[in-house]
Structures are given as structure tokens and as C-alpha cells.
PDB file of C-alpha atoms in Angstrom:
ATOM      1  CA  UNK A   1      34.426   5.611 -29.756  1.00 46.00           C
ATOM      2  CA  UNK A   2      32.082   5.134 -26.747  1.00 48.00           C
ATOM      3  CA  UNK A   3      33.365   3.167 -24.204  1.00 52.00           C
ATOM      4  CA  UNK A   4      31.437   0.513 -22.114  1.00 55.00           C
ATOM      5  CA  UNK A   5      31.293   1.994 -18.673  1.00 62.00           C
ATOM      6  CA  UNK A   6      33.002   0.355 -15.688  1.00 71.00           C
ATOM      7  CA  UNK A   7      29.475   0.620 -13.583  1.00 80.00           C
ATOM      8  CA  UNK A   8      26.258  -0.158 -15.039  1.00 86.00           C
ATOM      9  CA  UNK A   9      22.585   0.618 -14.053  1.00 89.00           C
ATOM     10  CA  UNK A  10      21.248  -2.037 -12.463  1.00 93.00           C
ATOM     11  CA  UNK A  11      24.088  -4.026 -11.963  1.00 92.00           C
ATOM     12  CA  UNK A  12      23.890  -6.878  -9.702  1.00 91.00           C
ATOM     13  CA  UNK A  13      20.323  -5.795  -8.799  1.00 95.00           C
ATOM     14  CA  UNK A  14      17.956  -8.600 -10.413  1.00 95.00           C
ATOM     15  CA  UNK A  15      15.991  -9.245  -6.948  1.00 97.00           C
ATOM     16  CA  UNK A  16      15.098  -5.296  -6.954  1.00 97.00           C
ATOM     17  CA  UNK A  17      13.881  -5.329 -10.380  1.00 97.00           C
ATOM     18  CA  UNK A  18      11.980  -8.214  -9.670  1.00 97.00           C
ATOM     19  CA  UNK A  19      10.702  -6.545  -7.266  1.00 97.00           C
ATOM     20  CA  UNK A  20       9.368  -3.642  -8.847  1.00 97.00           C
ATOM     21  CA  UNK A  21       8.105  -5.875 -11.711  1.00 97.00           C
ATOM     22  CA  UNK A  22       5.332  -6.974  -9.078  1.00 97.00           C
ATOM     23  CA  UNK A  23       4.214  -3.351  -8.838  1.00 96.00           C
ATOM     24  CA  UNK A  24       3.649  -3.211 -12.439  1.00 97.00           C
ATOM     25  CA  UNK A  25       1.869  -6.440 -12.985  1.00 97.00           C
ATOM     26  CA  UNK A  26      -0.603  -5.905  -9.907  1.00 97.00           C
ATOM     27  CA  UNK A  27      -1.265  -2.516 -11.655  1.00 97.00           C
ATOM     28  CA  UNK A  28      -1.868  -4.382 -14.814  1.00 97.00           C
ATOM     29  CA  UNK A  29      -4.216  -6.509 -13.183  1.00 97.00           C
ATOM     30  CA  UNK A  30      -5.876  -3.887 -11.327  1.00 97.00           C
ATOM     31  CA  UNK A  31      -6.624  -1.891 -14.445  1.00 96.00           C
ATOM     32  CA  UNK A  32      -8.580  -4.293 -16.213  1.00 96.00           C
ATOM     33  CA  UNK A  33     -10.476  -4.641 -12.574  1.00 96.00           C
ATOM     34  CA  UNK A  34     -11.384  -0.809 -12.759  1.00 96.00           C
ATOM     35  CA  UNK A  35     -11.993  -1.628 -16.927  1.00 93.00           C
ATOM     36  CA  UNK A  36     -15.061  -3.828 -15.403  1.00 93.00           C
ATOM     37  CA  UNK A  37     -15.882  -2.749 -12.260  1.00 92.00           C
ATOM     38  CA  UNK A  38     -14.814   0.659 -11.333  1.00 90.00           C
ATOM     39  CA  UNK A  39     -12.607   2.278  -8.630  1.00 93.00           C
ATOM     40  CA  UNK A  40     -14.973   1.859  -5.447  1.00 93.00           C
ATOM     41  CA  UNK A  41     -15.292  -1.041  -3.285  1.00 94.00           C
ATOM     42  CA  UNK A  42     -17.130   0.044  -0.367  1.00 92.00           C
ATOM     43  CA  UNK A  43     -16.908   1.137   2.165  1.00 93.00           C
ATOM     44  CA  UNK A  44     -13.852   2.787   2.222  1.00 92.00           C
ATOM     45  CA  UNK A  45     -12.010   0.786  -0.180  1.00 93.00           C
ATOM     46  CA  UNK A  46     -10.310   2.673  -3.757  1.00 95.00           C
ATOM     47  CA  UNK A  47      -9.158   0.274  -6.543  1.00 95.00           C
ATOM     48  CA  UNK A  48      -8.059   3.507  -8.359  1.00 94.00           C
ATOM     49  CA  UNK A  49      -5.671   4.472  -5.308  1.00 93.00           C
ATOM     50  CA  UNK A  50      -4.161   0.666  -5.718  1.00 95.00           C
ATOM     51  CA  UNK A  51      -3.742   0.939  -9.058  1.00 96.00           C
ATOM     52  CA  UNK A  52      -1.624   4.254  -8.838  1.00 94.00           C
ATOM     53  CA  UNK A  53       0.213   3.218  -5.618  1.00 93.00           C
ATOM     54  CA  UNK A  54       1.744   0.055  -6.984  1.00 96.00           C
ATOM     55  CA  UNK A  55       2.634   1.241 -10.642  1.00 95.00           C
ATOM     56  CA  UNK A  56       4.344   4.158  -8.384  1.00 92.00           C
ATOM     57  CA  UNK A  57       5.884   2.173  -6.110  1.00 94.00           C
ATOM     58  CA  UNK A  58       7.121  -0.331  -8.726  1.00 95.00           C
ATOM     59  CA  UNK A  59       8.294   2.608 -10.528  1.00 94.00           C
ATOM     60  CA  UNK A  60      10.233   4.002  -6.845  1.00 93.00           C
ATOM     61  CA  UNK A  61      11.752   0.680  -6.866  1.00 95.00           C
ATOM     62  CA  UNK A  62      13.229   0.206 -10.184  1.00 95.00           C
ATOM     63  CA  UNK A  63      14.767   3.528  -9.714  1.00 93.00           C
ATOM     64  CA  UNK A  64      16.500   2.402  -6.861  1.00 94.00           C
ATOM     65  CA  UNK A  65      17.456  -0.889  -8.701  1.00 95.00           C
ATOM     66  CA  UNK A  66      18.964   1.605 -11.178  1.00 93.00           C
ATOM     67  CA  UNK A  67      21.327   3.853  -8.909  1.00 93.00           C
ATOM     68  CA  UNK A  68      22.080   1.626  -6.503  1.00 94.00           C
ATOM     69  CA  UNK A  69      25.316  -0.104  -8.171  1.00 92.00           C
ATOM     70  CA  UNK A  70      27.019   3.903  -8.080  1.00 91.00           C
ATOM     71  CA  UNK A  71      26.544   4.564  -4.361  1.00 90.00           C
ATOM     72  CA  UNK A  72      29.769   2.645  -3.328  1.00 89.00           C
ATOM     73  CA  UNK A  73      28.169   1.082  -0.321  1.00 90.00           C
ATOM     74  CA  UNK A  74      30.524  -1.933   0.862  1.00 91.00           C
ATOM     75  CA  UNK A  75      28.755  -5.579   0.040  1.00 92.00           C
ATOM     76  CA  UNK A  76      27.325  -6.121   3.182  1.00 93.00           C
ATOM     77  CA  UNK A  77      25.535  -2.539   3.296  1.00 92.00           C
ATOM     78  CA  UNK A  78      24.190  -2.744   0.063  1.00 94.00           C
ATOM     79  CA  UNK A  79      22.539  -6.336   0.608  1.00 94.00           C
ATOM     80  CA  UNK A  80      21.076  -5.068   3.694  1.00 93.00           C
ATOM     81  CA  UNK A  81      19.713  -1.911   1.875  1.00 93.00           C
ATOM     82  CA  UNK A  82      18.837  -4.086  -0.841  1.00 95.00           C
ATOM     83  CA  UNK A  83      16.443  -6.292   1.275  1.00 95.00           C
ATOM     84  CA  UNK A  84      15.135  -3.303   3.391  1.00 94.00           C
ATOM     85  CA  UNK A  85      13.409  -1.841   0.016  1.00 95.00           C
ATOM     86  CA  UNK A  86      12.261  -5.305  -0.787  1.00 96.00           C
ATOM     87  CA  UNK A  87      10.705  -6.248   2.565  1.00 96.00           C
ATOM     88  CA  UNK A  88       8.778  -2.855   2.760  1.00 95.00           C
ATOM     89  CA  UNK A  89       8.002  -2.858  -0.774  1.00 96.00           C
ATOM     90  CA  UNK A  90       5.911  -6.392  -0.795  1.00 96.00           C
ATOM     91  CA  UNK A  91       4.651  -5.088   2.410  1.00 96.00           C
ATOM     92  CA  UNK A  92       3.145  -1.908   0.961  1.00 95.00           C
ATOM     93  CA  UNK A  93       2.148  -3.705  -2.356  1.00 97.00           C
ATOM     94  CA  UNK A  94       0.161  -6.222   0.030  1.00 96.00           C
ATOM     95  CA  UNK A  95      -1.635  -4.083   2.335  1.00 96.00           C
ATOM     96  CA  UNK A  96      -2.077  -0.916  -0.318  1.00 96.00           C
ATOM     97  CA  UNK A  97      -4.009  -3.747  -2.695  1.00 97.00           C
ATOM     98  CA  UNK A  98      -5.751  -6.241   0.266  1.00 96.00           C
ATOM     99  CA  UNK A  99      -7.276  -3.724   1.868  1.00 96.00           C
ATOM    100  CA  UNK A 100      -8.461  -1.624  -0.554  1.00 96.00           C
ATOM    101  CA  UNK A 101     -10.202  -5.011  -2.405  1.00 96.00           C
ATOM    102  CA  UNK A 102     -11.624  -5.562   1.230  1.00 95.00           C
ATOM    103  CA  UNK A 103     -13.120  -1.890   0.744  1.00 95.00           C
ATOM    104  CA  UNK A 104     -11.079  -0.406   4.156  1.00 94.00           C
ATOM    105  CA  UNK A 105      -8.662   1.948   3.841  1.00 92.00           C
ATOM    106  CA  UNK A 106      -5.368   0.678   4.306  1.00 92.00           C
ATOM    107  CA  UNK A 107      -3.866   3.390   6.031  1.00 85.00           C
ATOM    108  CA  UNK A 108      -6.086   5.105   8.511  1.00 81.00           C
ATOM    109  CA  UNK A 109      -9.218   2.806   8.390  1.00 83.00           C
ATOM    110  CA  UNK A 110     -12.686   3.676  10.499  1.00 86.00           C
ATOM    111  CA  UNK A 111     -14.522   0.728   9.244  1.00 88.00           C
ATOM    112  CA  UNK A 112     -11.690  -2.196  10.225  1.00 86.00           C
ATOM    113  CA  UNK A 113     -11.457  -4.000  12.954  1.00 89.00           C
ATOM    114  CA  UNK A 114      -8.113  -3.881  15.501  1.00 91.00           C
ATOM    115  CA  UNK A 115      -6.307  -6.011  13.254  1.00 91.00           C
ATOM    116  CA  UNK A 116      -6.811  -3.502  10.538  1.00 92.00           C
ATOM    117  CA  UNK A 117      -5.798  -0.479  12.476  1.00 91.00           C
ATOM    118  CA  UNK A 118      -2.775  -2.239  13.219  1.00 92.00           C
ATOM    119  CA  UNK A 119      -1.856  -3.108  10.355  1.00 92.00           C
ATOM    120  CA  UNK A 120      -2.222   0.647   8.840  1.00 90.00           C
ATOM    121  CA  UNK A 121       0.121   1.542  11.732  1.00 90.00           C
ATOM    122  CA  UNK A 122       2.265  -0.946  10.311  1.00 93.00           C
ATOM    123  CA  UNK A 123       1.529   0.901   7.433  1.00 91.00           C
ATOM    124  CA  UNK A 124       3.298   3.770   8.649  1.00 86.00           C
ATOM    125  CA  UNK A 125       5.941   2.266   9.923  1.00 90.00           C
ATOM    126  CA  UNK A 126       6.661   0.963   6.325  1.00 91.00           C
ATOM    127  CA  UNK A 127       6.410   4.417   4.946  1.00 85.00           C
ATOM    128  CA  UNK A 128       9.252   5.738   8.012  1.00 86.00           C
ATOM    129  CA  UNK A 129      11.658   2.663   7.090  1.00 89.00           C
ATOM    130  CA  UNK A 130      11.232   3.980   3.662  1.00 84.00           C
ATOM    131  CA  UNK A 131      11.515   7.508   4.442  1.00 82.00           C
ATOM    132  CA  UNK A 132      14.601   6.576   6.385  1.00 86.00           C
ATOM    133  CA  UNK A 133      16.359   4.733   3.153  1.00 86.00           C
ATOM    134  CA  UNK A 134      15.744   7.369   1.079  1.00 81.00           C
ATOM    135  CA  UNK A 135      17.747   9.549   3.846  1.00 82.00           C
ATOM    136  CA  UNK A 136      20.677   7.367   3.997  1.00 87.00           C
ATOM    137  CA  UNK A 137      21.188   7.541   0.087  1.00 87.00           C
ATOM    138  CA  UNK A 138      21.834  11.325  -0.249  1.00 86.00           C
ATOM    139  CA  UNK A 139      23.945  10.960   2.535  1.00 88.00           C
ATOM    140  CA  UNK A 140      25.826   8.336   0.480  1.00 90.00           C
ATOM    141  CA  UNK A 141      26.000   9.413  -2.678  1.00 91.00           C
ATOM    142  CA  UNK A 142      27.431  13.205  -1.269  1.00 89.00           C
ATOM    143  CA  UNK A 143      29.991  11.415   0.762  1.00 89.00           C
ATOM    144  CA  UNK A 144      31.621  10.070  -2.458  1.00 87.00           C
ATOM    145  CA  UNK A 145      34.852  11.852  -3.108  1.00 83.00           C
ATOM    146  CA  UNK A 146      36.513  12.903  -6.820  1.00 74.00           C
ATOM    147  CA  UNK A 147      37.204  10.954  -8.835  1.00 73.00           C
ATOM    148  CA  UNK A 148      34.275   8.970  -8.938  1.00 82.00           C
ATOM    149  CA  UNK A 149      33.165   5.979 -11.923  1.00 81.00           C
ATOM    150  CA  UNK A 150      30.687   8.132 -14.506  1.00 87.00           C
ATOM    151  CA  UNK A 151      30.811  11.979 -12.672  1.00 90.00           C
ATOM    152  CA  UNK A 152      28.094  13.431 -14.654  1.00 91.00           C
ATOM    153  CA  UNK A 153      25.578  10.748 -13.660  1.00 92.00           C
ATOM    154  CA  UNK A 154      26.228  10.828 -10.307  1.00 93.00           C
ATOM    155  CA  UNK A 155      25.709  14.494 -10.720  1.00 94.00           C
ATOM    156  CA  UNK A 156      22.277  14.132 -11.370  1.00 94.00           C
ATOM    157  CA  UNK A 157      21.767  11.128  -8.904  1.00 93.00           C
ATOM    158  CA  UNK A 158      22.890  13.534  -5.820  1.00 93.00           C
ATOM    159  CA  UNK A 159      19.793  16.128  -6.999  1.00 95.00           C
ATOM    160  CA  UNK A 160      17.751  13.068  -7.727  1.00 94.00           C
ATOM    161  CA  UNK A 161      18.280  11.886  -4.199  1.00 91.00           C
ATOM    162  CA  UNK A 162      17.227  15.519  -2.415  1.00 92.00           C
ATOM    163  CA  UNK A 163      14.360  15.910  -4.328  1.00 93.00           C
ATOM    164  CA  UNK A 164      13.370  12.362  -3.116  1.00 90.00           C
ATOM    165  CA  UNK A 165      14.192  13.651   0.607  1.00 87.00           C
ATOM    166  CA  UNK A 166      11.811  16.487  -0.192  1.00 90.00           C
ATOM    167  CA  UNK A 167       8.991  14.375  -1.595  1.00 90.00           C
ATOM    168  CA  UNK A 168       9.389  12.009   1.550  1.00 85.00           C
ATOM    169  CA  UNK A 169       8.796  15.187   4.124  1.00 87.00           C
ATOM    170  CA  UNK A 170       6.341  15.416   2.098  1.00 89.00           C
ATOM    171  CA  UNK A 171       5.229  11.593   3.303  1.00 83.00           C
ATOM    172  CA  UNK A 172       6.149  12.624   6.565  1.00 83.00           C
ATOM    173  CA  UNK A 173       3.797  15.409   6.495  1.00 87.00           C
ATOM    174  CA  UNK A 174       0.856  13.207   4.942  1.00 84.00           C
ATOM    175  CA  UNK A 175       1.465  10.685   8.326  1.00 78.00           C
ATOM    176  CA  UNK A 176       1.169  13.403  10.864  1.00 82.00           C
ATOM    177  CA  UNK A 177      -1.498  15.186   9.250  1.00 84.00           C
ATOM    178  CA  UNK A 178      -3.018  11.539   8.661  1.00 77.00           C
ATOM    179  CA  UNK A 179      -4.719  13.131   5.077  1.00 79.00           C
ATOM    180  CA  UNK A 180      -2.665  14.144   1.980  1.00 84.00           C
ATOM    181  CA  UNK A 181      -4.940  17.666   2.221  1.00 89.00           C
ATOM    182  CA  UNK A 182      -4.024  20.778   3.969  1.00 91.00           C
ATOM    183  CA  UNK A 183      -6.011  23.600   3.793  1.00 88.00           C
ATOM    184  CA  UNK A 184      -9.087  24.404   1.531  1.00 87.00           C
ATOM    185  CA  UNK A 185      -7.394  23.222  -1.752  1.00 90.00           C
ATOM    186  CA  UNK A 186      -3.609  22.124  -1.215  1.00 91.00           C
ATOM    187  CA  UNK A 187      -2.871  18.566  -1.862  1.00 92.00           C
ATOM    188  CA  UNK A 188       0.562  16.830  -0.669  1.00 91.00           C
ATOM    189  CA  UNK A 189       0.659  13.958  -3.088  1.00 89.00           C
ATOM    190  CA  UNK A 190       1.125  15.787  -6.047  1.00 91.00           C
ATOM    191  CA  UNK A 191       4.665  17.586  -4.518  1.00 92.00           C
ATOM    192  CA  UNK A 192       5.360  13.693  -3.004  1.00 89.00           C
ATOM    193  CA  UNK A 193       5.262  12.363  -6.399  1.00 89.00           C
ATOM    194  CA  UNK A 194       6.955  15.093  -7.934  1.00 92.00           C
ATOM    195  CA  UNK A 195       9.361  14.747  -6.016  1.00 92.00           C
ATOM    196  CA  UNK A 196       9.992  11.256  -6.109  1.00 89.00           C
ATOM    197  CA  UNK A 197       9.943  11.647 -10.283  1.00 90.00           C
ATOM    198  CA  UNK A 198      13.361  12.743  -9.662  1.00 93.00           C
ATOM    199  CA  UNK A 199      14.735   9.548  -9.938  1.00 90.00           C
ATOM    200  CA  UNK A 200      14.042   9.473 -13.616  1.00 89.00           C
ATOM    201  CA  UNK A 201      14.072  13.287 -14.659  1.00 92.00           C
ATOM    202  CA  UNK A 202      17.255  14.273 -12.614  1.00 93.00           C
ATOM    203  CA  UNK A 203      19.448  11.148 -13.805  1.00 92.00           C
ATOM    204  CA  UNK A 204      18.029  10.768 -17.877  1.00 91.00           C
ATOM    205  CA  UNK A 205      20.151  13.882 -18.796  1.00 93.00           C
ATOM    206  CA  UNK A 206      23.211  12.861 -16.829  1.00 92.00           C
ATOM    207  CA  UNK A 207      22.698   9.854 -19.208  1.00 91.00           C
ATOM    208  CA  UNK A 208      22.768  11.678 -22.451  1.00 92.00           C
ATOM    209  CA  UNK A 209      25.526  14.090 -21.793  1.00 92.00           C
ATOM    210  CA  UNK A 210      28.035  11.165 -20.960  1.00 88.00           C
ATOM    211  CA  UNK A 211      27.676  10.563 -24.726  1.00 84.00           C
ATOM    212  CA  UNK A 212      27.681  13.835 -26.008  1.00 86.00           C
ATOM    213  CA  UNK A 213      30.164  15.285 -27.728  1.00 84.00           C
ATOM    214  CA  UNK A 214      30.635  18.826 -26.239  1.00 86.00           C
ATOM    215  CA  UNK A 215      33.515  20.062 -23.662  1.00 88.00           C
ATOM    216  CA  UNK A 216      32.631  18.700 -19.770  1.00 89.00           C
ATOM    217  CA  UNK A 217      32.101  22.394 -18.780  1.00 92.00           C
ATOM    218  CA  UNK A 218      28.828  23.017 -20.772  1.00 93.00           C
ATOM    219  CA  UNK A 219      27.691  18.650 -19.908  1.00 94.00           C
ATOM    220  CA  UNK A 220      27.766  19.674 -15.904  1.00 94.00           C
ATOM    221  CA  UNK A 221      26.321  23.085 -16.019  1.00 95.00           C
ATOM    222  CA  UNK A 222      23.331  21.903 -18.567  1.00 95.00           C
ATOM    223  CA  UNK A 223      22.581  19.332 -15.094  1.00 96.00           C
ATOM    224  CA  UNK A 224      23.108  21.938 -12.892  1.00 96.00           C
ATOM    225  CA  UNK A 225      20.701  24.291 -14.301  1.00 96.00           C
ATOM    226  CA  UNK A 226      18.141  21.972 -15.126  1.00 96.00           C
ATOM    227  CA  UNK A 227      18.589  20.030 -11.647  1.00 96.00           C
ATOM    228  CA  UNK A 228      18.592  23.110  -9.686  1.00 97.00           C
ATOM    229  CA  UNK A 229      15.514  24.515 -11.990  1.00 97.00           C
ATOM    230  CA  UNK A 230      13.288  21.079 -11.146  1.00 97.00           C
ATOM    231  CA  UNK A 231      14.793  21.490  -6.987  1.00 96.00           C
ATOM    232  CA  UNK A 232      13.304  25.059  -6.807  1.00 97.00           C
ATOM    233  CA  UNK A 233      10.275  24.002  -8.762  1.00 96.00           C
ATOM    234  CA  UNK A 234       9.151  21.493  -6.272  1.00 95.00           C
ATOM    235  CA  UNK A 235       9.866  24.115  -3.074  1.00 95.00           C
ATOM    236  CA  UNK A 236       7.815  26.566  -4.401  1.00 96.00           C
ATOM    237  CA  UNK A 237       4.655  23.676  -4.975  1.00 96.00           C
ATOM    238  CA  UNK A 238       5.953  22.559  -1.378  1.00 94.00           C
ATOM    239  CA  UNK A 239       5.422  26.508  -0.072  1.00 95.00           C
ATOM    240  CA  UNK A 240       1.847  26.764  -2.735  1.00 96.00           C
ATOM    241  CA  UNK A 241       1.183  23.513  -0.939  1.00 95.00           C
ATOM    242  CA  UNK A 242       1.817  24.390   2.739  1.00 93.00           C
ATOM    243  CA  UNK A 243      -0.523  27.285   2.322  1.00 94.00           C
ATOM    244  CA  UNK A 244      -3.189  25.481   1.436  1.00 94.00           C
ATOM    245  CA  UNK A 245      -3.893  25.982  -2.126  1.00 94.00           C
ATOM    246  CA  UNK A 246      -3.365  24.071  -5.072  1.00 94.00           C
ATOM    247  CA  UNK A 247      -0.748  24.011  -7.573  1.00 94.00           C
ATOM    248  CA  UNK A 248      -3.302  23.989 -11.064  1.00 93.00           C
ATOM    249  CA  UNK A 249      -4.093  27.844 -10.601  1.00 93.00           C
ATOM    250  CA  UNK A 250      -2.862  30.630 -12.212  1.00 90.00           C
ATOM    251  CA  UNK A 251      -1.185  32.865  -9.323  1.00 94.00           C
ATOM    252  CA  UNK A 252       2.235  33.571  -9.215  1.00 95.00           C
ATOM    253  CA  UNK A 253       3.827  30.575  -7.246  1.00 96.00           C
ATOM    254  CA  UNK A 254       2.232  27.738  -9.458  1.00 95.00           C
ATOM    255  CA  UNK A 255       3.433  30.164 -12.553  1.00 96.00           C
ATOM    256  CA  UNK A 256       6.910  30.342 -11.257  1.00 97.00           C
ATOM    257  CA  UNK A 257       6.808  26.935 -10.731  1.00 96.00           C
ATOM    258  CA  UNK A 258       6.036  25.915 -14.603  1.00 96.00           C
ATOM    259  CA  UNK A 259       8.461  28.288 -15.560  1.00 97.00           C
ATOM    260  CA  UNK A 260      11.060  26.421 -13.430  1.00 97.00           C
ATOM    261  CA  UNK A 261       9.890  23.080 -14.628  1.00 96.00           C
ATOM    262  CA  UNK A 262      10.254  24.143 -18.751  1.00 97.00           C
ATOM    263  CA  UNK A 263      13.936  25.479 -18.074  1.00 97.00           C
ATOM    264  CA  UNK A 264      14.294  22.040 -16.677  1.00 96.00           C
ATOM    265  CA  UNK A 265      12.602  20.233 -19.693  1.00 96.00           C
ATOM    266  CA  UNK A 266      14.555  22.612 -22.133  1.00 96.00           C
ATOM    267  CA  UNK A 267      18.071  21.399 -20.678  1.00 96.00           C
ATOM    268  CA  UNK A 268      16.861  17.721 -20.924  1.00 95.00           C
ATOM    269  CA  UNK A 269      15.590  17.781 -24.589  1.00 96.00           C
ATOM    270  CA  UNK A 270      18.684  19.826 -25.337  1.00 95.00           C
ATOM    271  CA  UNK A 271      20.771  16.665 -23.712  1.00 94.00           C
ATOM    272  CA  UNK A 272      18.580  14.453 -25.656  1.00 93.00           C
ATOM    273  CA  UNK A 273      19.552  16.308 -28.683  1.00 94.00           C
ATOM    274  CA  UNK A 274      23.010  16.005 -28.186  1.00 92.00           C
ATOM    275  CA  UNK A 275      22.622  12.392 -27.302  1.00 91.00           C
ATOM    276  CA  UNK A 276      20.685  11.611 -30.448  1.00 91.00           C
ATOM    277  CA  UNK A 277      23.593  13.313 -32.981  1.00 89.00           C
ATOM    278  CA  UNK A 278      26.103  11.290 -30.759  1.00 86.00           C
ATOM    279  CA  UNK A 279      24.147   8.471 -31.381  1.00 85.00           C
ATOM    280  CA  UNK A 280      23.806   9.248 -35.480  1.00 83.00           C
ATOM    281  CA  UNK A 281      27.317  10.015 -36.138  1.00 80.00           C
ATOM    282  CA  UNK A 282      28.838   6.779 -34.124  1.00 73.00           C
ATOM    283  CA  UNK A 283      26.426   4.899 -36.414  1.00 72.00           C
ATOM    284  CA  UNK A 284      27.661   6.408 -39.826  1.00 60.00           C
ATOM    285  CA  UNK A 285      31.548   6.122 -38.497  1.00 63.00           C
ATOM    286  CA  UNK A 286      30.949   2.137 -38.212  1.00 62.00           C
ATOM    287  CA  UNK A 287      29.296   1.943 -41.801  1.00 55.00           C
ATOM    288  CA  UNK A 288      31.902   4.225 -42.979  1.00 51.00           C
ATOM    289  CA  UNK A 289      34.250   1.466 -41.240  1.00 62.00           C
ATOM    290  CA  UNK A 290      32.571  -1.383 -42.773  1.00 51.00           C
ATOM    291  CA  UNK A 291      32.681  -0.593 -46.168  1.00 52.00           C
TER     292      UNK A 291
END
């Protein structure tokens, strides 16, 4: 039999979903904007940029919405975490989409006026508040002590949450540099979003394995191969990154990194399998039962 789990994704966490449900319906409405019009708005201004930004931060936010119920945070703590990703998430929806559709860019505009400029550095200190939530979760979720409500998922929630911390350095980096670029090719948004992916490659498989129907051994080293595969895969586009060239070329650090990245994919379709005969067999034992 599979048994309903004590803790539940998403539980108790309707005004975070909600939340991340505006990032998908401005994205909606800023793709059939590009359908008509195209991405620039000049003359600074990116519709494309908005379009990506909010799908990916409603995306960030759901995420959250989803491991937040396992990270054991007393009431009061989790309603103020809560309402510190909800704050800075409207803000960032707000100013990411205004000011691009008043062609300025929202974070480090020349073409503004003062009350731009401050609100990019506003901007910023969004991103840092962010940055600084997405700190305070690893640091919860590795402070949680055996035995703990549904292990193997919150196995793949504690690499989730440092591949997030990587992908915000990553943010971090983009702020001081004031430009996701470094060097003649590198480009830091592609290991920030990577990174921040996490929250749906890293915890998926923990998913499927607590179904599966193999001994707990084989369930937590499948997540700690593929987890630890996807953790070195995003260093090495970090170190491909920080030396200024990009990750789609074939030298040896973008290779090693795909190689990383299908030993990760190979333990997660593996885990899918398993999930899937799980899945097939329960249903054949209830019409077995019925009959």
C-alpha cells in the first residue's frame, strides 16, 4: 500500500502559489505582446527579458511554495519567510515588467530619470533580500536532525537548496559586476538559472523513489549520485563561466559538464522508471481487489 504522507508539498502555502501564479499569467500576457509587437521597446526597454524573468520567477516561487511545509520552521518564522518572498516577488514582477514597457532598463538604467535609478537600486536590494532567503533555507533544512517526515525528499531538497546558494552568487556576481557578462564570451545567467532549476530537478527524484519499491540503500544513493552529478555540473559552468567563456563549446569543461548533467538525467529517468512500475502494479493490486 502507499501511504498518504504526514507532510505535503505545498501545504498551507496558498498565498505563495498565488503568488507565483502572477508570474505566469504576466508571462502569458507578455507573450502574446512579443506575438504582435516584438521584444524591443526603446530605448532600453526588453519585453523578451520580462517575459523570461516573470515565468522564472513565478517558477522560483512555486518551488518555494513546494518545500517550504518540510523545513520545520516554527509558525511565526515561516509566516515571516512566507511574506518576505511575497513582498520581493510583486516587487520584482512590478519593476522587471513597468520598466521594461517604459523602454528603461529596470536594473541599471542610463536613460531614467532619479526616480528610476532608484528604483533599480531598489532593484538590488530585492535581489540581496532574496539572495539572503535562499541562504537561510539551506541553513534550515541541514539543521534538521534524523528522523525527519519523508527522508529521501528532504535529501534532495538539502542539494536543491546549495545549488540555489550557488546560482544566487551567481546573482551576487551579476550586481557587482552590474552585467550578467564576464569576459569575451561567458555569460552568468545561464549558471544562475541552472542553478536555481534545482528546485525541480534535485527534489522530482526524491519524489519517485519514496514510491519505489527497491531497498532504501539503492533510493538514497540513486539521489546522491545524481544530486552530486548536477552540484559538480554547475561548478564547473561556474569555473567555464568565471573565465570568461561560454558554456555551448566543445572544450573540455563544458564536455565534462554534459557528461555530469546525463549521469544526473540517467538517475532521474531511472527513478521515474521505478516510480512508473510502482505506480502500474498498485493499480492492478486494486482491480485485482475489486473483482
Amino acid at each position: 500500500m502507499i501511504h498518504e504522507p504526514a507532510i505535503k508539498l505545498f501545504e498551507g502555502e496558498k498565498w505563495l502559489v498565488l503568488t507565483s501564479s502572477i508570474g505566469f499569467i504576466l508571462a502569458a500576457g507578455i507573450a502574446i505582446y512579443l506575438f504582435f509587437q516584438g521584444p524591443i521597446i526603446l530605448p532600453e526597454g526588453n519585453a523578451k527579458d520580462a517575459f523570461s524573468f516573470n515565468a522564472a520567477i513565478g517558477v522560483f516561487v512555486l518551488s518555494i511554495a513546494a518545500i517550504l511545509p518540510f523545513a520545520n520552521f516554527r509558525e511565526r518564522n515561516r509566516k515571516m519567510m512566507r511574506w518576505f518572498f511575497i513582498i520581493t516577488a510583486l516587487y520584482a514582477y512590478a519593476v522587471e515588467t513597468i520598466q521594461n514597457f517604459r523602454g528603461l532598463n529596470p536594473r541599471f538604467s542610463r536613460e531614467g530619470s532619479v526616480f528610476d535609478i532608484i528604483a533599480g537600486i531598489l532593484f538590488g536590494v530585492d535581489s540581496l533580500v532574496l539572495v539572503t532567503l535562499a541562504l537561510l533555507l539551506p541553513i534550515q533544512f541541514f539543521r534538521l536532525k534524523a528522523p525527519v517526515e519523508r527522508p529521501l525528499l528532504i535529501l534532495g531538497i538539502r542539494y536543491a537548496v546549495l545549488s540555489v546558494f550557488v546560482a544566487n552568487l551567481a546573482g551576487v556576481w551579476m550586481i557587482l559586476l552590474q552585467d550578467r557578462f564576464t569576459g569575451d564570451a561567458g555569460n552568468l545567467i545561464v549558471l544562475h538559472g541552472i542553478g536555481f532549476h534545482a528546485l525541480q530537478t534535485l527534489i522530482v527524484p526524491g519524489w519517485f523513489l519514496e514510491r519505489a519499491q527497491i531497498n532504501e540503500k539503492l533510493k538514497k544513493s540513486l539521489i546522491h549520485y545524481g544530486s552530486m552529478a548536477w552540484i559538480l555540473s554547475i561548478i564547473v559552468i561556474g569555473i567555464q563561466t568565471g573565465l570568461g567563456k561560454t558554456v555551448f563549446e566543445l572544450t573540455a569543461l563544458p564536455i565534462f559538464a554534459i557528461i555530469l548533467l546525463f549521469i544526473w538525467l540517467g538517475t532521474t529517468i531511472y527513478a521515474g522508471w521505478l516510480f512508473i512500475k510502482r505506480m502500474r502494479k498498485s493499480t492492478l493490486s486494486k482491480q485485482v481487489r475489486s473483482l
